[in-house]
mmCIF file of C-alpha atoms in Angstrom:
data_model
loop_
_atom_site.group_PDB
_atom_site.id
_atom_site.type_symbol
_atom_site.label_atom_id
_atom_site.label_comp_id
_atom_site.label_asym_id
_atom_site.label_seq_id
_atom_site.Cartn_x
_atom_site.Cartn_y
_atom_site.Cartn_z
ATOM 1 C CA UNK A 1 -61.099 -24.222 13.820
ATOM 2 C CA UNK A 2 -57.329 -23.879 13.599
ATOM 3 C CA UNK A 3 -56.353 -19.728 12.889
ATOM 4 C CA UNK A 4 -52.882 -20.766 11.417
ATOM 5 C CA UNK A 5 -51.060 -23.622 9.341
ATOM 6 C CA UNK A 6 -47.458 -24.234 9.796
ATOM 7 C CA UNK A 7 -46.437 -21.953 6.738
ATOM 8 C CA UNK A 8 -47.441 -19.313 9.228
ATOM 9 C CA UNK A 9 -45.725 -20.179 12.086
ATOM 10 C CA UNK A 10 -42.626 -20.420 9.358
ATOM 11 C CA UNK A 11 -43.049 -16.641 8.078
ATOM 12 C CA UNK A 12 -43.822 -15.250 11.632
ATOM 13 C CA UNK A 13 -40.278 -17.246 12.583
ATOM 14 C CA UNK A 14 -38.381 -15.567 9.475
ATOM 15 C CA UNK A 15 -39.973 -12.070 10.807
ATOM 16 C CA UNK A 16 -38.615 -12.106 14.260
ATOM 17 C CA UNK A 17 -35.776 -13.371 12.884
ATOM 18 C CA UNK A 18 -34.618 -10.920 10.594
ATOM 19 C CA UNK A 19 -35.962 -7.799 13.474
ATOM 20 C CA UNK A 20 -33.626 -9.665 16.043
ATOM 21 C CA UNK A 21 -30.799 -9.480 13.393
ATOM 22 C CA UNK A 22 -31.714 -5.433 12.395
ATOM 23 C CA UNK A 23 -31.844 -5.415 16.445
ATOM 24 C CA UNK A 24 -27.959 -6.593 16.580
ATOM 25 C CA UNK A 25 -26.609 -4.990 14.506
ATOM 26 C CA UNK A 26 -28.257 -1.313 15.971
ATOM 27 C CA UNK A 27 -25.885 -1.799 18.995
ATOM 28 C CA UNK A 28 -22.149 -0.003 18.731
ATOM 29 C CA UNK A 29 -19.610 -2.321 19.155
ATOM 30 C CA UNK A 30 -18.108 -0.321 21.793
ATOM 31 C CA UNK A 31 -21.359 -1.570 23.662
ATOM 32 C CA UNK A 32 -20.695 -5.243 23.201
ATOM 33 C CA UNK A 33 -18.643 -7.212 26.734
ATOM 34 C CA UNK A 34 -15.809 -9.588 25.838
ATOM 35 C CA UNK A 35 -16.775 -12.749 27.669
ATOM 36 C CA UNK A 36 -14.337 -14.176 29.515
ATOM 37 C CA UNK A 37 -15.716 -17.049 31.388
ATOM 38 C CA UNK A 38 -18.623 -19.743 29.991
ATOM 39 C CA UNK A 39 -19.879 -21.989 32.240
ATOM 40 C CA UNK A 40 -22.446 -24.857 31.466
ATOM 41 C CA UNK A 41 -24.308 -27.200 33.877
ATOM 42 C CA UNK A 42 -26.280 -30.027 32.997
ATOM 43 C CA UNK A 43 -28.656 -31.948 35.039
ATOM 44 C CA UNK A 44 -29.983 -35.185 33.453
ATOM 45 C CA UNK A 45 -33.234 -37.481 35.243
ATOM 46 C CA UNK A 46 -36.156 -39.763 34.486
ATOM 47 C CA UNK A 47 -39.113 -38.701 34.471
ATOM 48 C CA UNK A 48 -42.005 -41.395 34.378
ATOM 49 C CA UNK A 49 -44.505 -42.023 32.516
ATOM 50 C CA UNK A 50 -47.270 -42.078 35.449
ATOM 51 C CA UNK A 51 -50.650 -40.025 36.301
ATOM 52 C CA UNK A 52 -50.686 -38.361 39.477
ATOM 53 C CA UNK A 53 -52.436 -40.096 42.567
ATOM 54 C CA UNK A 54 -55.299 -37.605 43.552
ATOM 55 C CA UNK A 55 -59.298 -37.005 42.656
ATOM 56 C CA UNK A 56 -61.301 -34.068 41.975
ATOM 57 C CA UNK A 57 -63.678 -32.944 39.403
ATOM 58 C CA UNK A 58 -61.492 -33.512 35.725
ATOM 59 C CA UNK A 59 -60.410 -36.763 37.445
ATOM 60 C CA UNK A 60 -62.397 -38.896 34.837
ATOM 61 C CA UNK A 61 -62.062 -36.414 32.232
ATOM 62 C CA UNK A 62 -58.364 -36.372 33.199
ATOM 63 C CA UNK A 63 -58.438 -40.553 33.550
ATOM 64 C CA UNK A 64 -59.637 -41.277 29.637
ATOM 65 C CA UNK A 65 -57.445 -39.183 28.205
ATOM 66 C CA UNK A 66 -54.448 -40.589 30.277
ATOM 67 C CA UNK A 67 -55.661 -43.605 29.017
ATOM 68 C CA UNK A 68 -56.106 -42.908 25.113
ATOM 69 C CA UNK A 69 -52.706 -41.384 25.278
ATOM 70 C CA UNK A 70 -50.567 -44.133 27.169
ATOM 71 C CA UNK A 71 -52.424 -47.292 25.229
ATOM 72 C CA UNK A 72 -52.572 -45.675 22.128
ATOM 73 C CA UNK A 73 -51.104 -42.596 21.198
ATOM 74 C CA UNK A 74 -47.931 -43.088 22.481
ATOM 75 C CA UNK A 75 -47.766 -46.235 21.117
ATOM 76 C CA UNK A 76 -48.235 -45.197 17.626
ATOM 77 C CA UNK A 77 -46.325 -42.024 18.285
ATOM 78 C CA UNK A 78 -42.832 -44.294 18.957
ATOM 79 C CA UNK A 79 -43.670 -45.345 15.284
ATOM 80 C CA UNK A 80 -44.141 -41.782 14.137
ATOM 81 C CA UNK A 81 -41.445 -39.517 15.741
ATOM 82 C CA UNK A 82 -38.546 -39.586 12.545
ATOM 83 C CA UNK A 83 -40.990 -37.199 10.564
ATOM 84 C CA UNK A 84 -42.142 -34.335 13.349
ATOM 85 C CA UNK A 85 -40.182 -31.356 13.192
ATOM 86 C CA UNK A 86 -39.281 -31.081 16.623
ATOM 87 C CA UNK A 87 -36.672 -33.488 18.559
ATOM 88 C CA UNK A 88 -38.115 -36.154 20.233
ATOM 89 C CA UNK A 89 -37.374 -37.328 23.837
ATOM 90 C CA UNK A 90 -35.767 -40.205 24.959
ATOM 91 C CA UNK A 91 -37.380 -43.339 26.287
ATOM 92 C CA UNK A 92 -35.915 -45.524 28.316
ATOM 93 C CA UNK A 93 -37.477 -48.586 29.984
ATOM 94 C CA UNK A 94 -36.642 -49.889 33.524
ATOM 95 C CA UNK A 95 -38.524 -52.826 35.527
ATOM 96 C CA UNK A 96 -41.827 -52.876 32.954
ATOM 97 C CA UNK A 97 -42.252 -49.045 32.895
ATOM 98 C CA UNK A 98 -41.351 -46.313 30.717
ATOM 99 C CA UNK A 99 -39.554 -43.364 31.298
ATOM 100 C CA UNK A 100 -38.802 -39.897 29.446
ATOM 101 C CA UNK A 101 -35.506 -39.271 29.661
ATOM 102 C CA UNK A 102 -34.242 -35.412 29.435
ATOM 103 C CA UNK A 103 -31.824 -32.851 30.386
ATOM 104 C CA UNK A 104 -31.399 -29.854 31.502
ATOM 105 C CA UNK A 105 -28.600 -26.541 30.911
ATOM 106 C CA UNK A 106 -27.979 -23.757 33.093
ATOM 107 C CA UNK A 107 -25.009 -22.011 30.709
ATOM 108 C CA UNK A 108 -23.402 -18.741 33.103
ATOM 109 C CA UNK A 109 -21.536 -16.322 30.884
ATOM 110 C CA UNK A 110 -19.133 -13.905 32.832
ATOM 111 C CA UNK A 111 -18.182 -10.529 30.915
ATOM 112 C CA UNK A 112 -14.833 -8.973 31.210
ATOM 113 C CA UNK A 113 -16.805 -6.101 33.721
ATOM 114 C CA UNK A 114 -17.557 -9.389 35.811
ATOM 115 C CA UNK A 115 -21.070 -8.923 34.862
ATOM 116 C CA UNK A 116 -23.061 -11.656 34.438
ATOM 117 C CA UNK A 117 -25.688 -13.349 32.551
ATOM 118 C CA UNK A 118 -27.224 -17.199 32.279
ATOM 119 C CA UNK A 119 -29.273 -19.230 30.004
ATOM 120 C CA UNK A 120 -32.105 -21.664 30.733
ATOM 121 C CA UNK A 121 -32.523 -24.703 28.530
ATOM 122 C CA UNK A 122 -35.594 -26.754 28.795
ATOM 123 C CA UNK A 123 -37.437 -29.516 27.464
ATOM 124 C CA UNK A 124 -40.740 -28.355 26.789
ATOM 125 C CA UNK A 125 -43.193 -25.236 26.812
ATOM 126 C CA UNK A 126 -43.188 -23.658 30.313
ATOM 127 C CA UNK A 127 -46.749 -22.353 31.414
ATOM 128 C CA UNK A 128 -45.823 -18.920 32.744
ATOM 129 C CA UNK A 129 -45.874 -19.528 36.760
ATOM 130 C CA UNK A 130 -43.607 -22.563 36.027
ATOM 131 C CA UNK A 131 -40.959 -20.157 33.629
ATOM 132 C CA UNK A 132 -40.545 -16.896 36.682
ATOM 133 C CA UNK A 133 -40.445 -18.956 39.062
ATOM 134 C CA UNK A 134 -37.269 -21.170 37.948
ATOM 135 C CA UNK A 135 -35.844 -17.857 36.629
ATOM 136 C CA UNK A 136 -36.206 -16.456 40.024
ATOM 137 C CA UNK A 137 -33.791 -19.218 41.759
ATOM 138 C CA UNK A 138 -31.034 -18.559 38.694
ATOM 139 C CA UNK A 139 -27.658 -17.724 39.842
ATOM 140 C CA UNK A 140 -27.523 -14.186 37.924
ATOM 141 C CA UNK A 141 -30.330 -11.649 38.198
ATOM 142 C CA UNK A 142 -34.179 -12.490 36.801
ATOM 143 C CA UNK A 143 -33.353 -9.681 34.650
ATOM 144 C CA UNK A 144 -29.860 -10.958 33.305
ATOM 145 C CA UNK A 145 -31.667 -14.421 32.671
ATOM 146 C CA UNK A 146 -33.356 -15.691 29.656
ATOM 147 C CA UNK A 147 -34.950 -19.120 29.377
ATOM 148 C CA UNK A 148 -34.509 -21.070 25.887
ATOM 149 C CA UNK A 149 -37.240 -23.408 25.505
ATOM 150 C CA UNK A 150 -37.955 -26.699 23.104
ATOM 151 C CA UNK A 151 -33.862 -26.814 23.711
ATOM 152 C CA UNK A 152 -32.801 -30.543 23.784
ATOM 153 C CA UNK A 153 -35.861 -32.576 23.193
ATOM 154 C CA UNK A 154 -39.454 -31.394 23.723
ATOM 155 C CA UNK A 155 -41.548 -33.401 26.209
ATOM 156 C CA UNK A 156 -44.282 -31.673 26.383
ATOM 157 C CA UNK A 157 -46.006 -29.087 27.966
ATOM 158 C CA UNK A 158 -44.919 -28.476 31.387
ATOM 159 C CA UNK A 159 -47.324 -27.090 33.744
ATOM 160 C CA UNK A 160 -48.059 -26.850 37.252
ATOM 161 C CA UNK A 161 -49.427 -30.081 38.546
ATOM 162 C CA UNK A 162 -52.177 -27.881 40.704
ATOM 163 C CA UNK A 163 -53.418 -26.805 37.827
ATOM 164 C CA UNK A 164 -53.943 -30.334 36.219
ATOM 165 C CA UNK A 165 -55.790 -31.349 39.021
ATOM 166 C CA UNK A 166 -57.986 -28.806 39.138
ATOM 167 C CA UNK A 167 -58.057 -27.466 35.467
ATOM 168 C CA UNK A 168 -57.515 -30.530 33.454
ATOM 169 C CA UNK A 169 -57.851 -29.498 29.218
ATOM 170 C CA UNK A 170 -56.030 -30.385 26.578
ATOM 171 C CA UNK A 171 -52.399 -30.127 27.301
ATOM 172 C CA UNK A 172 -51.717 -33.682 29.233
ATOM 173 C CA UNK A 173 -52.749 -35.019 26.009
ATOM 174 C CA UNK A 174 -49.720 -33.243 24.346
ATOM 175 C CA UNK A 175 -47.186 -33.853 26.952
ATOM 176 C CA UNK A 176 -45.033 -37.900 27.604
ATOM 177 C CA UNK A 177 -46.671 -37.634 31.144
ATOM 178 C CA UNK A 178 -48.381 -34.517 33.619
ATOM 179 C CA UNK A 179 -45.722 -35.211 35.624
ATOM 180 C CA UNK A 180 -43.511 -33.560 33.422
ATOM 181 C CA UNK A 181 -44.060 -29.707 34.560
ATOM 182 C CA UNK A 182 -43.001 -30.779 38.151
ATOM 183 C CA UNK A 183 -40.238 -33.166 37.182
ATOM 184 C CA UNK A 184 -38.837 -30.026 35.352
ATOM 185 C CA UNK A 185 -38.952 -27.735 38.065
ATOM 186 C CA UNK A 186 -38.011 -30.133 40.957
ATOM 187 C CA UNK A 187 -34.879 -31.090 38.634
ATOM 188 C CA UNK A 188 -34.095 -27.581 37.479
ATOM 189 C CA UNK A 189 -34.348 -26.220 41.102
ATOM 190 C CA UNK A 190 -31.979 -28.583 42.867
ATOM 191 C CA UNK A 191 -29.421 -27.478 39.328
ATOM 192 C CA UNK A 192 -29.580 -24.262 39.944
ATOM 193 C CA UNK A 193 -29.322 -24.434 44.054
ATOM 194 C CA UNK A 194 -26.247 -26.766 43.086
ATOM 195 C CA UNK A 195 -25.256 -23.855 41.152
ATOM 196 C CA UNK A 196 -25.456 -20.961 43.795
ATOM 197 C CA UNK A 197 -24.579 -23.435 46.839
ATOM 198 C CA UNK A 198 -20.622 -23.517 45.004
ATOM 199 C CA UNK A 199 -20.005 -19.712 44.852
#
């Protein structure tokens, strides 16, 4: 049974927003830093709509979900995308295969005192382990880096491939491909390494 509705979600969002505004207004002006530089780095990439190659005790369950999603639910979703309350990802067709076209950004802020702060934008909902792993690769310190999820588009839950292979679960139903987490993780790490190598 569902414990909440979309209206509850909006109330939670409004409450968090109001509290965040109170905190922002409580910060003395002299504690703010003047930004001297903002740098935006972008990486675009394609994610294939295919299942992972493996065999485990959850293989059959995962395979049934994958077939249902790819050949039935995905086709229905394409007709319904105008009515969803989050940005739908772009589907690109190449050589008779579907690919999810997405993007990640890293935004680096430099303050007047030369301290840096980073924001990493991700197209989906990261599982905690993946999020911590990505932040640890940021060119700004871990404590000075935030991840903004569900930005640009929502390509699905982003989970480690090992978790999908060993545990299964409902999350693979709710994403473009079970490979989304691995592709987002690998491409984001490449972007962060490219940024680090410049400095």
